[in-house]
mmCIF file of C-alpha atoms in Angstrom:
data_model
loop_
_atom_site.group_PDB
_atom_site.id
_atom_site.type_symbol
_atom_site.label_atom_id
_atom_site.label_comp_id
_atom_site.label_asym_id
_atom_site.label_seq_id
_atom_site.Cartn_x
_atom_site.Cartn_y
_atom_site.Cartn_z
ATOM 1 C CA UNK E 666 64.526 -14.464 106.903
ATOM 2 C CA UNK E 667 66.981 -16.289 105.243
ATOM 3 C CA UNK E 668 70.765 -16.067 107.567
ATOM 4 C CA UNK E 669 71.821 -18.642 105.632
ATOM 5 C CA UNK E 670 71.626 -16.328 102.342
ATOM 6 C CA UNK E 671 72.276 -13.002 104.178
ATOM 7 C CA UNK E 672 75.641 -14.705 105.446
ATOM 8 C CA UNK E 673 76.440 -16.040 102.101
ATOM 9 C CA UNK E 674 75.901 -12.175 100.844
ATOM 10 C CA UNK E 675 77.954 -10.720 103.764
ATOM 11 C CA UNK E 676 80.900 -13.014 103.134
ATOM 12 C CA UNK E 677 80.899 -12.138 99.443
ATOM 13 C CA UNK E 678 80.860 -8.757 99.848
ATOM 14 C CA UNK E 679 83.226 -8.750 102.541
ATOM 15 C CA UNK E 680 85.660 -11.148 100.360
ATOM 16 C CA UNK E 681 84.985 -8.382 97.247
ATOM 17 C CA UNK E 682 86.081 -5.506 99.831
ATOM 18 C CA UNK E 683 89.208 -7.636 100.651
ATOM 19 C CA UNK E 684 89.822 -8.130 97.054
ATOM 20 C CA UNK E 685 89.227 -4.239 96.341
ATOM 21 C CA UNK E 686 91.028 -3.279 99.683
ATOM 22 C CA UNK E 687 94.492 -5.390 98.897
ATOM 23 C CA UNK E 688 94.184 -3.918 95.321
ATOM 24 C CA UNK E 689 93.803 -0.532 96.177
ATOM 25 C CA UNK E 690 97.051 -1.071 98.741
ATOM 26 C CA UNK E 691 98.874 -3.052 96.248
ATOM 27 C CA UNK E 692 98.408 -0.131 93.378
ATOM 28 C CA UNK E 693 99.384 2.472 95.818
ATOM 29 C CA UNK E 694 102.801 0.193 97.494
ATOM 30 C CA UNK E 695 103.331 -0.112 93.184
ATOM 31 C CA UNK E 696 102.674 3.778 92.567
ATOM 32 C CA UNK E 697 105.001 4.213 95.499
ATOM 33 C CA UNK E 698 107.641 2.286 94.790
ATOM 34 C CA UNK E 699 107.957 3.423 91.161
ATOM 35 C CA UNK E 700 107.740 6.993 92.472
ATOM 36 C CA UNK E 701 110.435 6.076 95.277
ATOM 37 C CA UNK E 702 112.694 4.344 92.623
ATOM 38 C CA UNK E 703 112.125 7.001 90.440
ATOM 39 C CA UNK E 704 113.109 9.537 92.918
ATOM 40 C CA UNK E 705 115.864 7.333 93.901
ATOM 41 C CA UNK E 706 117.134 7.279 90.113
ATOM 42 C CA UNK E 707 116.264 11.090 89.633
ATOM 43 C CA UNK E 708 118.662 11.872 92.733
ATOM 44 C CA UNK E 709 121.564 9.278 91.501
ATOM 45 C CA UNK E 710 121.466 11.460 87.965
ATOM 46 C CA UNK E 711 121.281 14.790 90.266
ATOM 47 C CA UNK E 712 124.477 13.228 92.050
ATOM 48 C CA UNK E 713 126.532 11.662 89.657
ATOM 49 C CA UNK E 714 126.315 15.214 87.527
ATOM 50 C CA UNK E 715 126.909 16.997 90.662
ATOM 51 C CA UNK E 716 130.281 14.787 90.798
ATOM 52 C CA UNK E 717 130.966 15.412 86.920
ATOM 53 C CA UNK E 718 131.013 18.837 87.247
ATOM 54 C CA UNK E 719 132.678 19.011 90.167
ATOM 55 C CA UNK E 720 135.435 17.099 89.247
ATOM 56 C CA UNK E 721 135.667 18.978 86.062
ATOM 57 C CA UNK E 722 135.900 22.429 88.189
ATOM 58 C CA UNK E 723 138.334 20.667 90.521
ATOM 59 C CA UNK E 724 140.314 19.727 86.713
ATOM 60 C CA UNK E 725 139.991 23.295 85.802
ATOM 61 C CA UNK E 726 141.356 24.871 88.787
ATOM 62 C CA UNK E 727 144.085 22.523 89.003
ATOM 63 C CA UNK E 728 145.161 22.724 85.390
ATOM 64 C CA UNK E 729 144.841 26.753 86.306
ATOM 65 C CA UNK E 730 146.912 26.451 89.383
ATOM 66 C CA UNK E 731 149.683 24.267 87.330
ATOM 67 C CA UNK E 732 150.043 27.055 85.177
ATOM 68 C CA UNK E 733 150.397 29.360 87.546
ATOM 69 C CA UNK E 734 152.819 27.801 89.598
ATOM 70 C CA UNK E 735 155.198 27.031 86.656
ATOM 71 C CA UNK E 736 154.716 30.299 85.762
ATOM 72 C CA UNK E 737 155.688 31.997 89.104
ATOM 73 C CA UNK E 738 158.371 29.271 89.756
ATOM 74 C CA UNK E 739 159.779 30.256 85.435
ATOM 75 C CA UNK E 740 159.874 33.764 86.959
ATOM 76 C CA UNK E 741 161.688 32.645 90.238
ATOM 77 C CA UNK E 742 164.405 31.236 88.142
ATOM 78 C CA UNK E 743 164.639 33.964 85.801
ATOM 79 C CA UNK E 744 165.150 36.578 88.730
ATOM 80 C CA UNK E 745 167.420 34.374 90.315
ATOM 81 C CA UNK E 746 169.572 34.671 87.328
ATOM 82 C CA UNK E 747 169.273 38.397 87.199
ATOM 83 C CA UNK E 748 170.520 38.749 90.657
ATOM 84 C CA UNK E 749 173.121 36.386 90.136
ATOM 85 C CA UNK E 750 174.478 38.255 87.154
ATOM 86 C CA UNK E 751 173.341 41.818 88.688
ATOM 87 C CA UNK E 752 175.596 41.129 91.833
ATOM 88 C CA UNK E 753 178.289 39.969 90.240
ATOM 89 C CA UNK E 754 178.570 43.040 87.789
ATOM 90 C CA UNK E 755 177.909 45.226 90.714
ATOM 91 C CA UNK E 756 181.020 43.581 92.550
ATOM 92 C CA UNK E 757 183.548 44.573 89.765
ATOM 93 C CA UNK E 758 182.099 47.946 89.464
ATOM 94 C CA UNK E 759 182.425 48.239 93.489
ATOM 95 C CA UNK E 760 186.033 46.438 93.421
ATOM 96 C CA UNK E 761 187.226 48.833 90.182
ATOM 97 C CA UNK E 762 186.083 51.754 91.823
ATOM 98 C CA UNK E 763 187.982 51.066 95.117
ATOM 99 C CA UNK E 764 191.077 50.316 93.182
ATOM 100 C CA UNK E 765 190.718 54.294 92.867
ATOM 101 C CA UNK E 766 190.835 55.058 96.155
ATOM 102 C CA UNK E 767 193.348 52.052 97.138
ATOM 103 C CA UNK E 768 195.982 52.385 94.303
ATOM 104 C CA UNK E 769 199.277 53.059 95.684
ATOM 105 C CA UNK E 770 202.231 54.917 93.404
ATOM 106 C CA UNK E 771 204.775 52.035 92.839
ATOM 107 C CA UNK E 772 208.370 53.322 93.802
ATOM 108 C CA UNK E 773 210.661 54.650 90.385
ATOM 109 C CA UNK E 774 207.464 55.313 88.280
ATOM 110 C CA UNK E 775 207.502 58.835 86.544
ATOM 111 C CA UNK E 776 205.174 60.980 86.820
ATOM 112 C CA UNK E 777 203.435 60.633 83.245
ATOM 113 C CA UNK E 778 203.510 56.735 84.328
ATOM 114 C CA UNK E 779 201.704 57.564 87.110
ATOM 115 C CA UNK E 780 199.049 59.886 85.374
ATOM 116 C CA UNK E 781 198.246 57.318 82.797
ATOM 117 C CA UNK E 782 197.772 54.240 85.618
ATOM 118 C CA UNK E 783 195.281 56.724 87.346
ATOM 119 C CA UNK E 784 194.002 57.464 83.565
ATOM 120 C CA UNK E 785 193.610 53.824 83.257
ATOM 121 C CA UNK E 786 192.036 52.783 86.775
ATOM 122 C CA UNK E 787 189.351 55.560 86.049
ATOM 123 C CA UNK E 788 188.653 54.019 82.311
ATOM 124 C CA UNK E 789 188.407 50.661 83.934
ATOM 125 C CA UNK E 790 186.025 51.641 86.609
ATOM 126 C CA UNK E 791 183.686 53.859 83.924
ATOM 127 C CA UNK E 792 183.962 50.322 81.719
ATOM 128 C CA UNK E 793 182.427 47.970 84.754
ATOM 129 C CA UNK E 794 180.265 50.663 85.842
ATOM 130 C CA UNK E 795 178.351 51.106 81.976
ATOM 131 C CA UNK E 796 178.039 47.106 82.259
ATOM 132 C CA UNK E 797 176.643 47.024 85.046
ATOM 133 C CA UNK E 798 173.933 50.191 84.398
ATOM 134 C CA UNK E 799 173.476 48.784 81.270
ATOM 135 C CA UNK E 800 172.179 45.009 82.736
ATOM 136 C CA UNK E 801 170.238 47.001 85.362
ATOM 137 C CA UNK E 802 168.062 48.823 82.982
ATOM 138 C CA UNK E 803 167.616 45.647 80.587
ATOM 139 C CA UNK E 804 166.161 43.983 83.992
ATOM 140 C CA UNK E 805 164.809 46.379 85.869
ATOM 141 C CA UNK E 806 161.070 45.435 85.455
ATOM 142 C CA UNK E 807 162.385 41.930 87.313
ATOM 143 C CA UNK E 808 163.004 43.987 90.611
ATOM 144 C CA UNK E 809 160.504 45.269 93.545
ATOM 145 C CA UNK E 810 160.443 49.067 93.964
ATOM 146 C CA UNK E 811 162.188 48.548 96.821
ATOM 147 C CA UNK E 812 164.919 46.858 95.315
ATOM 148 C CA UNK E 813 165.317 49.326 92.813
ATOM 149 C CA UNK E 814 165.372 52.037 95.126
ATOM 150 C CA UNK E 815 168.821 50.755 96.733
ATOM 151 C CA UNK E 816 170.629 49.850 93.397
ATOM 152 C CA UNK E 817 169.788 53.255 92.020
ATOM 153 C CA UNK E 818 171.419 54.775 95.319
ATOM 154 C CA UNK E 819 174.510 53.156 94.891
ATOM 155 C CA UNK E 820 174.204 54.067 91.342
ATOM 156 C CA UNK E 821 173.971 57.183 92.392
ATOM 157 C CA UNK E 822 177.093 57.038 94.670
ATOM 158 C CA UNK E 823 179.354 55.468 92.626
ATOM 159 C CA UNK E 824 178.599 57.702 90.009
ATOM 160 C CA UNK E 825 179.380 60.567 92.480
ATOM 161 C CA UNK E 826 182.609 58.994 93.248
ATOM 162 C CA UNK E 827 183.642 58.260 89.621
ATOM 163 C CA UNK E 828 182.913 62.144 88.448
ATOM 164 C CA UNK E 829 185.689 63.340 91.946
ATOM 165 C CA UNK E 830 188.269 60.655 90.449
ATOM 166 C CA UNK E 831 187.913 61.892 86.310
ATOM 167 C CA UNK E 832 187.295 65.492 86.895
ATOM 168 C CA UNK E 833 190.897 66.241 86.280
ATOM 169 C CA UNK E 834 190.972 63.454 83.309
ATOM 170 C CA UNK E 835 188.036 65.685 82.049
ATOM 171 C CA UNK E 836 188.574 69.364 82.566
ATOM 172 C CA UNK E 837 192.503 69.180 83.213
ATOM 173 C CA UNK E 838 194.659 69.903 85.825
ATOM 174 C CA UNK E 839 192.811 71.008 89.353
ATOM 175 C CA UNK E 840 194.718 72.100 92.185
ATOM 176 C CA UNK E 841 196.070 70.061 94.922
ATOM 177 C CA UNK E 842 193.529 71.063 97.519
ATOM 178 C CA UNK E 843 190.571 70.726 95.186
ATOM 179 C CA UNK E 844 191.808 66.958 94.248
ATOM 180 C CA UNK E 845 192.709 66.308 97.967
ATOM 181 C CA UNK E 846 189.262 67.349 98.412
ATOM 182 C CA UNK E 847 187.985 65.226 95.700
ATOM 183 C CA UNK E 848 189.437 62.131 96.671
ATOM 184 C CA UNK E 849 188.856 62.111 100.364
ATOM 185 C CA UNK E 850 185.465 62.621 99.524
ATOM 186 C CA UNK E 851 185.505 59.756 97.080
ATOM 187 C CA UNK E 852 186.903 57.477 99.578
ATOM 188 C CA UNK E 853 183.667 58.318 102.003
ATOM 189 C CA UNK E 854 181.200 57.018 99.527
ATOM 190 C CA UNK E 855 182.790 53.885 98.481
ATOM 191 C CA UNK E 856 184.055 52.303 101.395
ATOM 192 C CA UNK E 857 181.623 53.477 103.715
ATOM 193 C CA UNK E 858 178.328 54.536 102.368
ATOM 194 C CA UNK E 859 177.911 51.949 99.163
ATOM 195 C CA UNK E 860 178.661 49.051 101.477
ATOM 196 C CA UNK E 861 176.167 50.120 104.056
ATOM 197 C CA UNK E 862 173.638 49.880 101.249
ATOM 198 C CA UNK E 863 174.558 47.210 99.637
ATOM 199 C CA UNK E 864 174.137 45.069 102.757
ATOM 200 C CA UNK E 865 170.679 46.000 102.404
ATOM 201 C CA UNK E 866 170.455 44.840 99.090
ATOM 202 C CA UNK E 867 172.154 41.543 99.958
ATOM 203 C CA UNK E 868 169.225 41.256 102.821
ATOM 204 C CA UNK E 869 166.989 42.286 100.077
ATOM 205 C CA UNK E 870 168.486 39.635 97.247
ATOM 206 C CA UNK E 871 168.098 36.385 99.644
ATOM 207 C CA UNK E 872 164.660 37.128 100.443
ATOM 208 C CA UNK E 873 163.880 36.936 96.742
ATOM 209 C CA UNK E 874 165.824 33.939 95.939
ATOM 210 C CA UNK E 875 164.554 32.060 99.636
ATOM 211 C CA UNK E 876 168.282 32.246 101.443
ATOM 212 C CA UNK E 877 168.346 32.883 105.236
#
C-alpha cells in the first residue's frame, strides 16, 4: 500500500472539503447579510413612512384644532360683545323703569304738568325696554338656555311693571285705590324681584366672558 499516495489523496480531499466548506459558509454569511440588509432597508422604508404619515396626521389634527380654536375663541368675542351691549341696554331699561317708581312731583307743577311727566317717564321706559327686547331676540341663539331663562324673567317682570304704570295712559282714568294698588305693586318687582335676578345673570355673564 501506497501511504504516501493515500495521504496525498486525503489531504486533497480534505483541502477540496475546506474549499467547499468556507464556500458554502461564505454564500450563506453573503445570503445573510443581503437578507439582513435587506430587512434592515425594508424596516427603514416601514419607519420613515410610519413617520410621514404620522406627521401628516399630527399636521391634520393640528391644522383641525387651529380652526377650531379660532373658531370658539371668534365666538368668545362675539358673545362678549353681546353681553356687553345686552347689559348695558338692560341697565337703561332697569334705570327708566325705576324712574317710575322714584319720580317725585316737583313743588308748583299743575296737575296736567304732572300727568304728562308721568306720560313721558312711561314712553321713555316702553322706548328702552323695545331696545332692549329687540337686541335680545337678534342674539338670542348666542345665549345658554339657562341664560335665557333669567333675561326672559325679568322680561317678564318689567313688562308686568310697565303694563301697572300705563294702564291709566291706556284705558283712562282708574281710581285711586286701583292705581295705589298698581304702583305699590310695581315698586315690588323692580326694586326687589328684577335685581334678585339679575344678580344671577351677572353670576351667569362672568362665567361666560372668564371674570371671577
Amino acid at each position: 500500500m501506497d501511504w504516501n499516495n493515500i495521504l496525498k489523496d486525503i489531504g486533497f480531499v480534505t483541502i477540496i472539503s475546506g474549499l467547499i466548506t468556507w464556500l458554502i459558509k461564505s454564500l450563506g454569511e453573503s445570503y445573510l447579510s443581503k437578507n439582513q440588509k435587506n430587512y434592515e432597508q425594508k424596516l427603514q422604508n416601514e419607519s420613515e413612512n410610519f413617520k410621514l404619515s404620522l406627521n401628516q396626521t399630527f399636521e391634520k389634527y393640528k391644522s383641525e384644532l387651529q380652526f377650531l380654536s379660532e373658531k370658539a375663541n371668534k365666538l368668545h368675542d362675539k358673545r362678549i360683545d353681546r353681553i356687553e351691549e345686552l347689559y348695558y341696554l338692560l341697565n337703561d331699561f332697569h334705570n327708566d323703569m325705576q324712574t317710575l317708581v322714584s319720580w317725585k312731583n316737583v313743588t308748583g307743577m299743575t296737575k296736567e304738568e304732572i300727568q304728562q311727566q308721568e306720560f313721558d317717564n312711561v314712553k321713555k321706559a316702553e322706548s328702552s325696554g323695545n331696545k332692549f327686547l329687540q337686541y335680545y331676540t337678534r342674539h338670542k341663539l348666542y345665549f345658554s338656555i339657562e341664560t335665557c331663562k333669567l333675561i326672559d324673567e325679568i322680561i317678564r317682570l318689567l313688562r308686568e311693571s310697565h303694563t301697572d304704570f300705563s294702564f291709566k295712559f291706556i284705558f283712562g282714568a282708574i281710581s285711586a285705590e286701583m292705581e295705589y294698588e298698581n304702583v305699590k305693586k310695581a315698586t315690588e318687582l323692580i326694586r326687589v324681584k328684577v335685581p334678585e335676578i339679575k344678580i344671577k345673570l351677572e353670576e351667569n355673564f362672568r362665567k361666560i366672558i372668564g371674570v371671577e
